[in-house]
mmCIF file of C-alpha atoms in Angstrom:
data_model
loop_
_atom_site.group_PDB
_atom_site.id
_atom_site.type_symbol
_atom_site.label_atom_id
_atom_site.label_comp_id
_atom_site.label_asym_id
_atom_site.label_seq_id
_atom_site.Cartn_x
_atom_site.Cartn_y
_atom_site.Cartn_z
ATOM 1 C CA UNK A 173 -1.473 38.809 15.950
ATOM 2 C CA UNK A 174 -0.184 42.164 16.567
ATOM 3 C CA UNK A 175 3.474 42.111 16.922
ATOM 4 C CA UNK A 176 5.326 42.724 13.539
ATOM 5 C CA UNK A 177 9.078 42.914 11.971
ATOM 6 C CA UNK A 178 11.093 43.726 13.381
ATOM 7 C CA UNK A 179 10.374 42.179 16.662
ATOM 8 C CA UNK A 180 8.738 39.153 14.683
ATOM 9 C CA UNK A 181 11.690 37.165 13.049
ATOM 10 C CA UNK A 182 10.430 33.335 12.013
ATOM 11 C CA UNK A 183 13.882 32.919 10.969
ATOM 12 C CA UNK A 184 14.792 32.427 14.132
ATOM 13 C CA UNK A 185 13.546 28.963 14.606
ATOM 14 C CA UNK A 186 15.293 27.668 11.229
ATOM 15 C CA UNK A 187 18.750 29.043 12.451
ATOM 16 C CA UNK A 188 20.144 25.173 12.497
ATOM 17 C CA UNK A 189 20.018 22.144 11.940
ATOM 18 C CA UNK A 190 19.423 21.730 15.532
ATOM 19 C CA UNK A 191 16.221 24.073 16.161
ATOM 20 C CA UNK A 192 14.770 22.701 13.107
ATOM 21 C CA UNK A 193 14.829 19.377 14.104
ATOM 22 C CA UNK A 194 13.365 20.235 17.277
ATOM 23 C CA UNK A 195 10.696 22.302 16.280
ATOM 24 C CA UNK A 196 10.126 20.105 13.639
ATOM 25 C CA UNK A 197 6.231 19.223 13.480
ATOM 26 C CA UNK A 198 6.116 16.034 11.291
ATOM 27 C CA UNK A 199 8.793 13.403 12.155
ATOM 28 C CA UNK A 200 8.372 10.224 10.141
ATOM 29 C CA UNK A 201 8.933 6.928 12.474
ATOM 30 C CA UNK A 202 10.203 3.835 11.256
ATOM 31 C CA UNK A 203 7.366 1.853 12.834
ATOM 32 C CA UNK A 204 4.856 4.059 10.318
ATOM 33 C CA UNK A 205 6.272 2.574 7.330
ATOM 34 C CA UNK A 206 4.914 -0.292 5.126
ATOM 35 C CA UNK A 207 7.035 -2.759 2.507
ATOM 36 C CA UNK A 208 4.837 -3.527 -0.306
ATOM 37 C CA UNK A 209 6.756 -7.058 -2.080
ATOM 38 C CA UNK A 210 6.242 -8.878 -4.484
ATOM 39 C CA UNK A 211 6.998 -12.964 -4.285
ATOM 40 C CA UNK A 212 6.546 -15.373 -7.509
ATOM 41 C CA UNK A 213 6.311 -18.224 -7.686
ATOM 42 C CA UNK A 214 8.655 -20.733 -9.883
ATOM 43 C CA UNK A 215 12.074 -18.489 -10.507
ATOM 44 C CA UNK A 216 14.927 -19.611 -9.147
ATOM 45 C CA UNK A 217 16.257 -16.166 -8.396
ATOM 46 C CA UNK A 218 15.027 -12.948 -7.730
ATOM 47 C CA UNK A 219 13.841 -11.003 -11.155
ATOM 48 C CA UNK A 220 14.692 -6.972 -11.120
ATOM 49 C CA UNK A 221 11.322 -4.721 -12.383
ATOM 50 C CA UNK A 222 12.455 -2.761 -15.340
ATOM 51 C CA UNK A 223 10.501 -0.015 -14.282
ATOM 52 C CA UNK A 224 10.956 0.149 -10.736
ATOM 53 C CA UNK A 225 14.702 0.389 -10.240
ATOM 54 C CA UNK A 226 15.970 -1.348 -6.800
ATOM 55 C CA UNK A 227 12.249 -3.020 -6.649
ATOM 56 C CA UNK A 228 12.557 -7.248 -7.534
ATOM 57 C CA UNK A 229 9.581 -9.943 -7.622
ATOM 58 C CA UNK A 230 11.105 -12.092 -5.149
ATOM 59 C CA UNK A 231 11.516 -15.844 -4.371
ATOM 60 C CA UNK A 232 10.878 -17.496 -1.502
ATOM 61 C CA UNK A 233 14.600 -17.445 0.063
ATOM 62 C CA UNK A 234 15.033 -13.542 -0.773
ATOM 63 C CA UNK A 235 11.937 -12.464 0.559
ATOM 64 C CA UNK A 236 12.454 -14.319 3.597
ATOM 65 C CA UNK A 237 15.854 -12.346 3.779
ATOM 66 C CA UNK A 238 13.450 -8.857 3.012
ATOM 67 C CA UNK A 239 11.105 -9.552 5.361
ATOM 68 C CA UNK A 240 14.381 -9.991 7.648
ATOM 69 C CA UNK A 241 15.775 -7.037 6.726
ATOM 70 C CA UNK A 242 12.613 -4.797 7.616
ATOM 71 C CA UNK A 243 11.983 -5.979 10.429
ATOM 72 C CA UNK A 244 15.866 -5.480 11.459
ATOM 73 C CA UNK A 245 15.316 -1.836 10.620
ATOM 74 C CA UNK A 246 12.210 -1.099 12.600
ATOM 75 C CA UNK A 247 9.717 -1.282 9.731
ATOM 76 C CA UNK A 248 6.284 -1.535 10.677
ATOM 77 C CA UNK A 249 4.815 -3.969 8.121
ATOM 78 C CA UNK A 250 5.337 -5.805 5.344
ATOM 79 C CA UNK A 251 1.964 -6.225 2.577
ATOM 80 C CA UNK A 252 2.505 -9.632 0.493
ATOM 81 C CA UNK A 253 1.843 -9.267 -3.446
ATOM 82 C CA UNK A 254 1.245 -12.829 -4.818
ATOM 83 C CA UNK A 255 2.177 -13.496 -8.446
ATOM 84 C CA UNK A 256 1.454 -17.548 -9.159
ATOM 85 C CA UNK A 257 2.573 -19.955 -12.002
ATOM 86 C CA UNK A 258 -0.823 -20.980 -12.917
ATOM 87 C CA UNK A 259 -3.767 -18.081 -13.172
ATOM 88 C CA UNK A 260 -7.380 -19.239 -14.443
ATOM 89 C CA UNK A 261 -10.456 -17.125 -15.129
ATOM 90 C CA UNK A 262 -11.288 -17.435 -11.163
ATOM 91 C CA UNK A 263 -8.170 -16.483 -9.457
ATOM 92 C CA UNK A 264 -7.951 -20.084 -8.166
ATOM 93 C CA UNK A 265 -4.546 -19.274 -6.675
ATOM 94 C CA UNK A 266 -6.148 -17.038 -4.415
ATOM 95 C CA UNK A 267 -7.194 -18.895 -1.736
ATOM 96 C CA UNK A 268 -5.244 -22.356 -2.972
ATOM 97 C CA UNK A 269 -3.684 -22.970 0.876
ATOM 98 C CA UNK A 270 -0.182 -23.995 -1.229
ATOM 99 C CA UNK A 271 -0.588 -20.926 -3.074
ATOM 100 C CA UNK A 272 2.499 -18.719 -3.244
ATOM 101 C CA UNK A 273 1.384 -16.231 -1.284
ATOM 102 C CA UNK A 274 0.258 -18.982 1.725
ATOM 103 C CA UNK A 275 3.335 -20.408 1.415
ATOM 104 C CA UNK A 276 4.997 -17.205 1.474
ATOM 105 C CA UNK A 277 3.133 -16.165 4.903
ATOM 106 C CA UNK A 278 4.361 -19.767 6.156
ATOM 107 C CA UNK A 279 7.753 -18.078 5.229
ATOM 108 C CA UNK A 280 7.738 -15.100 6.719
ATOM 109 C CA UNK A 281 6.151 -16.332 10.497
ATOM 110 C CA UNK A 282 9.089 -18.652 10.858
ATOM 111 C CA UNK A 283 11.536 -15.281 9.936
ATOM 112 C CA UNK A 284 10.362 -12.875 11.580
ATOM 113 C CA UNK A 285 8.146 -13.864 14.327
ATOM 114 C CA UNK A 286 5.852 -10.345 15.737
ATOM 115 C CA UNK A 287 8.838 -8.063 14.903
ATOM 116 C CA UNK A 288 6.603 -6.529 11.982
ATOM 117 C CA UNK A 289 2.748 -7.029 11.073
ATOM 118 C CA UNK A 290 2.917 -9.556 8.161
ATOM 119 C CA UNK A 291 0.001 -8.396 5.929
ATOM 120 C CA UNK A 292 -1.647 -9.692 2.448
ATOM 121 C CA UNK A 293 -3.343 -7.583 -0.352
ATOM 122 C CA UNK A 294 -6.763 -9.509 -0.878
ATOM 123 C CA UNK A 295 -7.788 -9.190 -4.548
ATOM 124 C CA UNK A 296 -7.362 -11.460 -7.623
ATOM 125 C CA UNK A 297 -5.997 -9.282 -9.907
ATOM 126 C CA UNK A 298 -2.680 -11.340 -9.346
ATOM 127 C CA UNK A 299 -4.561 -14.560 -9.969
ATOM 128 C CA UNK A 300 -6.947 -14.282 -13.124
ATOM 129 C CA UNK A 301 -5.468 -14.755 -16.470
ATOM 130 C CA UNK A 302 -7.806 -11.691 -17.689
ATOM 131 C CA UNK A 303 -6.083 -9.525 -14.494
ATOM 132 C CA UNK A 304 -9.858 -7.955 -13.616
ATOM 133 C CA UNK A 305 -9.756 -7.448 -9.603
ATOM 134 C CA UNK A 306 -13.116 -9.970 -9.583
ATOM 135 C CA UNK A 307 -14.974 -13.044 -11.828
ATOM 136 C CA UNK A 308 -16.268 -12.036 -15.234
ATOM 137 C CA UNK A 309 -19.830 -12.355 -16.561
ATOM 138 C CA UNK A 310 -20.784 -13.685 -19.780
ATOM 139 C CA UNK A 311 -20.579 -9.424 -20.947
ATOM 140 C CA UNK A 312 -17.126 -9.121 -19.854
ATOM 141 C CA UNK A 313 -17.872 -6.888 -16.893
ATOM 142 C CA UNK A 314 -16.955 -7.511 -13.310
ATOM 143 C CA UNK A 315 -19.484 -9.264 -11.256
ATOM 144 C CA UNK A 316 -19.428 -7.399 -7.918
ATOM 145 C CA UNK A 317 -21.338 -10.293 -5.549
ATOM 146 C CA UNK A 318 -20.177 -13.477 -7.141
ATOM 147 C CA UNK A 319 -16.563 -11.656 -6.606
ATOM 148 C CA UNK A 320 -17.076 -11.608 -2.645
ATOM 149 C CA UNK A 321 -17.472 -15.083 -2.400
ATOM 150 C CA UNK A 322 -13.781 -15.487 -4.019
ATOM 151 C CA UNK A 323 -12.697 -11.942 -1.500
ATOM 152 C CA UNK A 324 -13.915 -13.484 1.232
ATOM 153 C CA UNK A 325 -12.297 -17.319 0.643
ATOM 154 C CA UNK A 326 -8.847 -16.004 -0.091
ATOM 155 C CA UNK A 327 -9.050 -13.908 3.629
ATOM 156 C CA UNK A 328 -9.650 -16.816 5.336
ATOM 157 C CA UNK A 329 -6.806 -18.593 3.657
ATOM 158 C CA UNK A 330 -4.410 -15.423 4.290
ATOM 159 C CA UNK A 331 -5.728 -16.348 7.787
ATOM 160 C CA UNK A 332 -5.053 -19.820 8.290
ATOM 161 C CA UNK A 333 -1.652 -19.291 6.395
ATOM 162 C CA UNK A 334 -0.401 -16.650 8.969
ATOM 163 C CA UNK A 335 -1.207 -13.048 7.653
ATOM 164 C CA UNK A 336 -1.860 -10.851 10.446
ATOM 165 C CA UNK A 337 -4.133 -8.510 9.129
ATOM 166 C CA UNK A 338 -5.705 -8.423 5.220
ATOM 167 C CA UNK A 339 -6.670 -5.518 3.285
ATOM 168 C CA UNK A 340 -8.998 -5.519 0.332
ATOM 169 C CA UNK A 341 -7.616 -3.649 -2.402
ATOM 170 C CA UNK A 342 -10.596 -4.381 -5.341
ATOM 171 C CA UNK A 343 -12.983 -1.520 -4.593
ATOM 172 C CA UNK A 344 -15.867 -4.136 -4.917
ATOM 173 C CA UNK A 345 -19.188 -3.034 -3.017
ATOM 174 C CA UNK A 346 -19.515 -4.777 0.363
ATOM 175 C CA UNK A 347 -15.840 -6.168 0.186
ATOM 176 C CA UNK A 348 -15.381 -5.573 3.768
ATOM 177 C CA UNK A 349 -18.400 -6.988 5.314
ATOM 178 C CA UNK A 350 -17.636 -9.951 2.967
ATOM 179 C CA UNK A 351 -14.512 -10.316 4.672
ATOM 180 C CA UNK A 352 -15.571 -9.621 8.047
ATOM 181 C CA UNK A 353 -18.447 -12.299 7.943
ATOM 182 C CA UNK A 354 -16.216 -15.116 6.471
ATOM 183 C CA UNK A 355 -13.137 -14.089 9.105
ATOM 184 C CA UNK A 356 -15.727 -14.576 12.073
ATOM 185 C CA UNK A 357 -17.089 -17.665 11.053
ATOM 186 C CA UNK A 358 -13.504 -19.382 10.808
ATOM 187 C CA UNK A 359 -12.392 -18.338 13.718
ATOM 188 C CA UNK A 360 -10.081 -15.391 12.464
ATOM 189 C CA UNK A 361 -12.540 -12.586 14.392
ATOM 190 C CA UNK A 362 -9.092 -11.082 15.618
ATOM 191 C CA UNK A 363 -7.782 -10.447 12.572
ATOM 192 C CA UNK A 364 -8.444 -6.565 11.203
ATOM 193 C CA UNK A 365 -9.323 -5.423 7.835
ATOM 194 C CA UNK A 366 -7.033 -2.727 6.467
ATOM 195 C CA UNK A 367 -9.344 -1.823 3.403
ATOM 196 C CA UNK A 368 -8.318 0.196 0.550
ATOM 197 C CA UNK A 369 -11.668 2.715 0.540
ATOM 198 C CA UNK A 370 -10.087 5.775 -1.519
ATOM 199 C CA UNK A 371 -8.727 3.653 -3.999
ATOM 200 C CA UNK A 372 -8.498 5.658 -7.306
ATOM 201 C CA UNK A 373 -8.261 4.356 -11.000
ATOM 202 C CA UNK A 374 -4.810 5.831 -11.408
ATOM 203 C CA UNK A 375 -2.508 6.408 -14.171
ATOM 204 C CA UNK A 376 0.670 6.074 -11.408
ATOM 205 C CA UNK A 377 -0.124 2.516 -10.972
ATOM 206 C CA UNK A 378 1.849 1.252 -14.255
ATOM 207 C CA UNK A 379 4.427 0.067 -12.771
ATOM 208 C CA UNK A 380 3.321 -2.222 -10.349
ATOM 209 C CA UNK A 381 1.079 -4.206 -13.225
ATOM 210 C CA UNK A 382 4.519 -4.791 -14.473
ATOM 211 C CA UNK A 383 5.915 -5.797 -10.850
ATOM 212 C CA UNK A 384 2.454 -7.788 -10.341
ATOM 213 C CA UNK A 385 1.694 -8.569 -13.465
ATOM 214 C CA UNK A 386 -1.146 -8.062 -13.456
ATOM 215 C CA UNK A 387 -2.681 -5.426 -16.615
ATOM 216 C CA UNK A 388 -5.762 -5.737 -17.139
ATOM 217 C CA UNK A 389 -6.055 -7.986 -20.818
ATOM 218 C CA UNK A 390 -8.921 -5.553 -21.947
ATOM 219 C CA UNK A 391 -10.442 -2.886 -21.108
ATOM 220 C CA UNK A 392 -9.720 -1.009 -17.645
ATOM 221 C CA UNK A 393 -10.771 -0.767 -13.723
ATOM 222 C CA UNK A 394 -12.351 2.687 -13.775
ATOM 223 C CA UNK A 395 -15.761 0.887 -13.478
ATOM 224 C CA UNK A 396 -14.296 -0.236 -10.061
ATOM 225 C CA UNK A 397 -11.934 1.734 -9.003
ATOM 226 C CA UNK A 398 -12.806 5.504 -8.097
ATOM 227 C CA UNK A 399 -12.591 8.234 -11.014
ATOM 228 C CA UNK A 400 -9.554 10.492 -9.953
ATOM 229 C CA UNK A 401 -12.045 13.966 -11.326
ATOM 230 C CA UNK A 402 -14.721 12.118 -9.017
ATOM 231 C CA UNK A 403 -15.908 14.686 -5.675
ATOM 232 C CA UNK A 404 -14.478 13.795 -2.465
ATOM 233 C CA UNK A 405 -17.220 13.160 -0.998
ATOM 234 C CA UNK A 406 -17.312 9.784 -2.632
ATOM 235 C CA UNK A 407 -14.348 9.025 -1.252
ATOM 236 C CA UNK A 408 -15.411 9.809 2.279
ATOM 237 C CA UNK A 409 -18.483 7.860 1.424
ATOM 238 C CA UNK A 410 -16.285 4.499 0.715
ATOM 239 C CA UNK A 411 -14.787 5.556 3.722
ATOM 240 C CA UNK A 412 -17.863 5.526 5.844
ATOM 241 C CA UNK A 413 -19.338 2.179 4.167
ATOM 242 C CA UNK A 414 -16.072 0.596 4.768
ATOM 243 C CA UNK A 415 -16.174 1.404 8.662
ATOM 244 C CA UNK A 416 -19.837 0.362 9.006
ATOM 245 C CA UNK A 417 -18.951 -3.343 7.607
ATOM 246 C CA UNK A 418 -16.343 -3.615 10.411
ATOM 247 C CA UNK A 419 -13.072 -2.355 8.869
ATOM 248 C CA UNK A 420 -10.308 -1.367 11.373
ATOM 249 C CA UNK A 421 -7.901 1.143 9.240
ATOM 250 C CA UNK A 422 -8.701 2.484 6.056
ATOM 251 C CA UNK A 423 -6.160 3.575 3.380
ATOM 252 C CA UNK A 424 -6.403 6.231 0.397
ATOM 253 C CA UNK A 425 -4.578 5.462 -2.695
ATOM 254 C CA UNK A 426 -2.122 7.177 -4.445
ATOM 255 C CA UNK A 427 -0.707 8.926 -1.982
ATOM 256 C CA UNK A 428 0.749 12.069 -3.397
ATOM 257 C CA UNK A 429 -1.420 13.625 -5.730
ATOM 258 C CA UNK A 430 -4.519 12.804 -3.255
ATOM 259 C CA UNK A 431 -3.048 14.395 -0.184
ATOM 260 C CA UNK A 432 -6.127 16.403 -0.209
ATOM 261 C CA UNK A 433 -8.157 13.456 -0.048
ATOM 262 C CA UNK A 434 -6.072 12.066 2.872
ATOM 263 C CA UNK A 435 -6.714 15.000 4.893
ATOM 264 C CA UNK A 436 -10.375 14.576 4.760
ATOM 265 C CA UNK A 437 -10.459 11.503 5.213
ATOM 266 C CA UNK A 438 -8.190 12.033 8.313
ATOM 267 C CA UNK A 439 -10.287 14.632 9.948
ATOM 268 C CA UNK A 440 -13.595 12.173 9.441
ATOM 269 C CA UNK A 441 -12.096 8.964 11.000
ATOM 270 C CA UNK A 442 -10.480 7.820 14.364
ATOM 271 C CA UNK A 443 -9.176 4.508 13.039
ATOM 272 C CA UNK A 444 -5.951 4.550 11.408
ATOM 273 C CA UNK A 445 -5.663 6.195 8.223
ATOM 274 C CA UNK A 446 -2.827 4.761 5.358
ATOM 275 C CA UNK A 447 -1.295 5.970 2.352
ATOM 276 C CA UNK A 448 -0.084 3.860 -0.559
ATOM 277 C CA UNK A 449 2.754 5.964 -2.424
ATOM 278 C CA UNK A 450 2.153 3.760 -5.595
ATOM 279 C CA UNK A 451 5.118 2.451 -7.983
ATOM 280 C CA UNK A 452 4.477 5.490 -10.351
ATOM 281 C CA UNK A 453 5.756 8.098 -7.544
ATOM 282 C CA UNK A 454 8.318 5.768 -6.712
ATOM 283 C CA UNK A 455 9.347 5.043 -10.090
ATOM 284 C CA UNK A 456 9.339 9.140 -11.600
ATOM 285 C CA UNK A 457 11.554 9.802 -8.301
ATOM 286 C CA UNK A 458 14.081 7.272 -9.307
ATOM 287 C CA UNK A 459 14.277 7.330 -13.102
ATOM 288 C CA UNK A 460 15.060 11.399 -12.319
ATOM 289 C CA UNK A 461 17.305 10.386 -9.684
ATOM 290 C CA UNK A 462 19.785 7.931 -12.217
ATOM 291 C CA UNK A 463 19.289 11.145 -14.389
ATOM 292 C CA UNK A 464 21.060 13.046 -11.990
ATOM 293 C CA UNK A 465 18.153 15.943 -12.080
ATOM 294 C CA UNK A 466 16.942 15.753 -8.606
ATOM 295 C CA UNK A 467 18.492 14.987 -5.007
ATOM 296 C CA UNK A 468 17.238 11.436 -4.348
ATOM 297 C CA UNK A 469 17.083 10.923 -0.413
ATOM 298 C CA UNK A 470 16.204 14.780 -0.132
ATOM 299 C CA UNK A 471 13.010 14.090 -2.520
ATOM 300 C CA UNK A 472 12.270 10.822 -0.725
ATOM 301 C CA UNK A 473 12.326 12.261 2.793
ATOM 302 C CA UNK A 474 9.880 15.509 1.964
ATOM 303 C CA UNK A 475 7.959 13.469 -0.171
ATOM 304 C CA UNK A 476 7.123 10.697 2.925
ATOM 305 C CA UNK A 477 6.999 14.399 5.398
ATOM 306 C CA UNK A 478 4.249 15.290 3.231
ATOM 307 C CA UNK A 479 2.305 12.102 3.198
ATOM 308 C CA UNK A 480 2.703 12.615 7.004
ATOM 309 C CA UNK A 481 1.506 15.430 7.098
ATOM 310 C CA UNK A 482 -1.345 15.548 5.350
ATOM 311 C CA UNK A 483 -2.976 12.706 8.156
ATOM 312 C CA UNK A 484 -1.111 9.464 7.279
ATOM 313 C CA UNK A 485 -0.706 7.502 10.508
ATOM 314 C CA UNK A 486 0.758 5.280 8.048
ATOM 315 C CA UNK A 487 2.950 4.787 4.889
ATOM 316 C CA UNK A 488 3.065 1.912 1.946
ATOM 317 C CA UNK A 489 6.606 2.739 0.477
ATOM 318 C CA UNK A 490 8.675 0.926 -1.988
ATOM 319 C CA UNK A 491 11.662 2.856 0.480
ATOM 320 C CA UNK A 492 10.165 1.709 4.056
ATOM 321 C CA UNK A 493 13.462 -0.569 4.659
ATOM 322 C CA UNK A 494 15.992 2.486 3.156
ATOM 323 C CA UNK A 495 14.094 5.160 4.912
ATOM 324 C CA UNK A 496 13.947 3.148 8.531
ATOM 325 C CA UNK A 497 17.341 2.795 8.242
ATOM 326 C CA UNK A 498 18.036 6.610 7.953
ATOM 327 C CA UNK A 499 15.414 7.214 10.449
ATOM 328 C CA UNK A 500 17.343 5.225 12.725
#
């Protein structure tokens, strides 16, 4: 590039509002966006999360009405969090075909038809009463193959109950193929497999074990879940393994502090690459927000441009329904 000031002026293109937007080279859709909720079972009306302002665990009725709502706005999809009355050592809630989250997808079909993928996290962290992501040994540590059988029994009965596509967020080895096998042989073959392959032990997940409840009772997941100083190139590893056992998008989680993650794993894949902007980036934005410290929708918007922009075809947001509507 030869040319110089003053015959170079970038300024030019930022003049207004009007050449920015159309020069603009990451525009957000509403169709990108994903709802995480959360439904429980047993409350008679919907229960605020301390530490996720504007975020509730919902009951039937009013998530029926959120599930309503998003689609009304254009939101892509909706991911079902299950949080049941009754949790054992074996997350028998899981795959239970009247557990909440089954009758939740029963729910959500009759609401809101194909106006928005209806999707189900596929763990048990919601279900066991130690809130591990899989079935205990006798040690106390997570048994990866005995926990696939259990993966694989709750996807089929996300399946049967209406979810229209499952993603595996336990970081268990061979979660996917698990999943794939048992979907094929129950005559769910058309259902994909979002899987969670960058899926980092995170400190910005607080939050949601609050929403979820789901804390682990001892100990932690970093034995499962990837180690946030780990290389990248275990990421893109997960990523690879979790294509070859059949998955069909593949998400990297949290969002903002792994953009560089993101972007590698976009440049490796040609499926559909997600981002999960976890409760703890949702939560810092609003607690400075009610503080008055920072410019709320401003901060929301760039943050969600940046996810974009880093290779996020799409976005888990706690804002999907707020932001379509702006979008809009």
């Amino acid at each position: 590039m030869n040319a110089r000031f003053p015959q170079v002026r970038p300024r030019r293109l930022r003049r207004t509002g009007a050449m920015r937007r159309m020069v603009a080279g990451t525009r957000p859709h509403p169709a990108d966006l994903i709802l995480p909720v959360f439904v429980k079972e047993g409350i008679a009306e919907p229960q605020p999360v301390a530490s996720m302002p504007g975020v509730v665990q919902h009951t039937r009725e009013s998530l029926r009405k959120a599930a309503h709502e998003a689609a009304e706005a254009g939101v892509g999809g909706i991911m079902l969090f299950g949080i049941p009355a009754y949790k054992d050592a074996r997350g028998s809630a899981a795959d239970d075909p009247d557990g909440i989250v089954q009758v939740a997808l029963r729910d959500i079909a009759g609401e809101v038809g194909d106006s928005l993928v209806v999707m189900t996290d596929t763990c048990l962290d919601e279900y066991t009463d130690h809130g591990h992501c899989g079935l205990l040994t006798d040690s106390g540590e997570v048994d990866n193959d005995a926990t696939l059988e259990r993966y694989a029994a709750a996807a089929v009965a996300q399946a049967a109950a209406g979810a229209q596509m499952v993603a595996p967020s336990g970081m268990m080895d061979g979660q996917v193929a698990a999943i794939r096998a048992a979907l094929d042989a129950n005559g769910f073959a058309d259902i994909p497999i979002m899987a969670y392959s960058a899926k980092y032990a995170s400190a910005f997940y607080g939050p949601f074990r609050d929403a979820a409840e789901c804390a682990p009772q001892f100990g932690d997941r970093a034995a499962y879940q990837q180690d946030p100083a780990g290389p990248v190139g275990e990421a893109l590893r997960e990523v690879r393994l979790d294509l070859a056992e059949g998955a069909d998008a593949v998400m990297v989680k949290p969002a903002l502090a792994y953009l560089d993650v993101l972007r590698q794993v976009r440049d490796l894949v040609d499926v559909p690459v997600a981002a999960y902007q976890v409760s703890g980036e949702y939560a810092m934005v609003e607690a400075a927000a009610a503080n008055g410290w920072i410019d709320r929708e401003r901060i929301i918007m760039e943050s969600l441009v940046a996810i974009r922009r880093a290779g996020a075809d799409l976005i888990l947001t706690y804002w999907a329904t707020e932001v379509a509507r702006r979008l809009s």
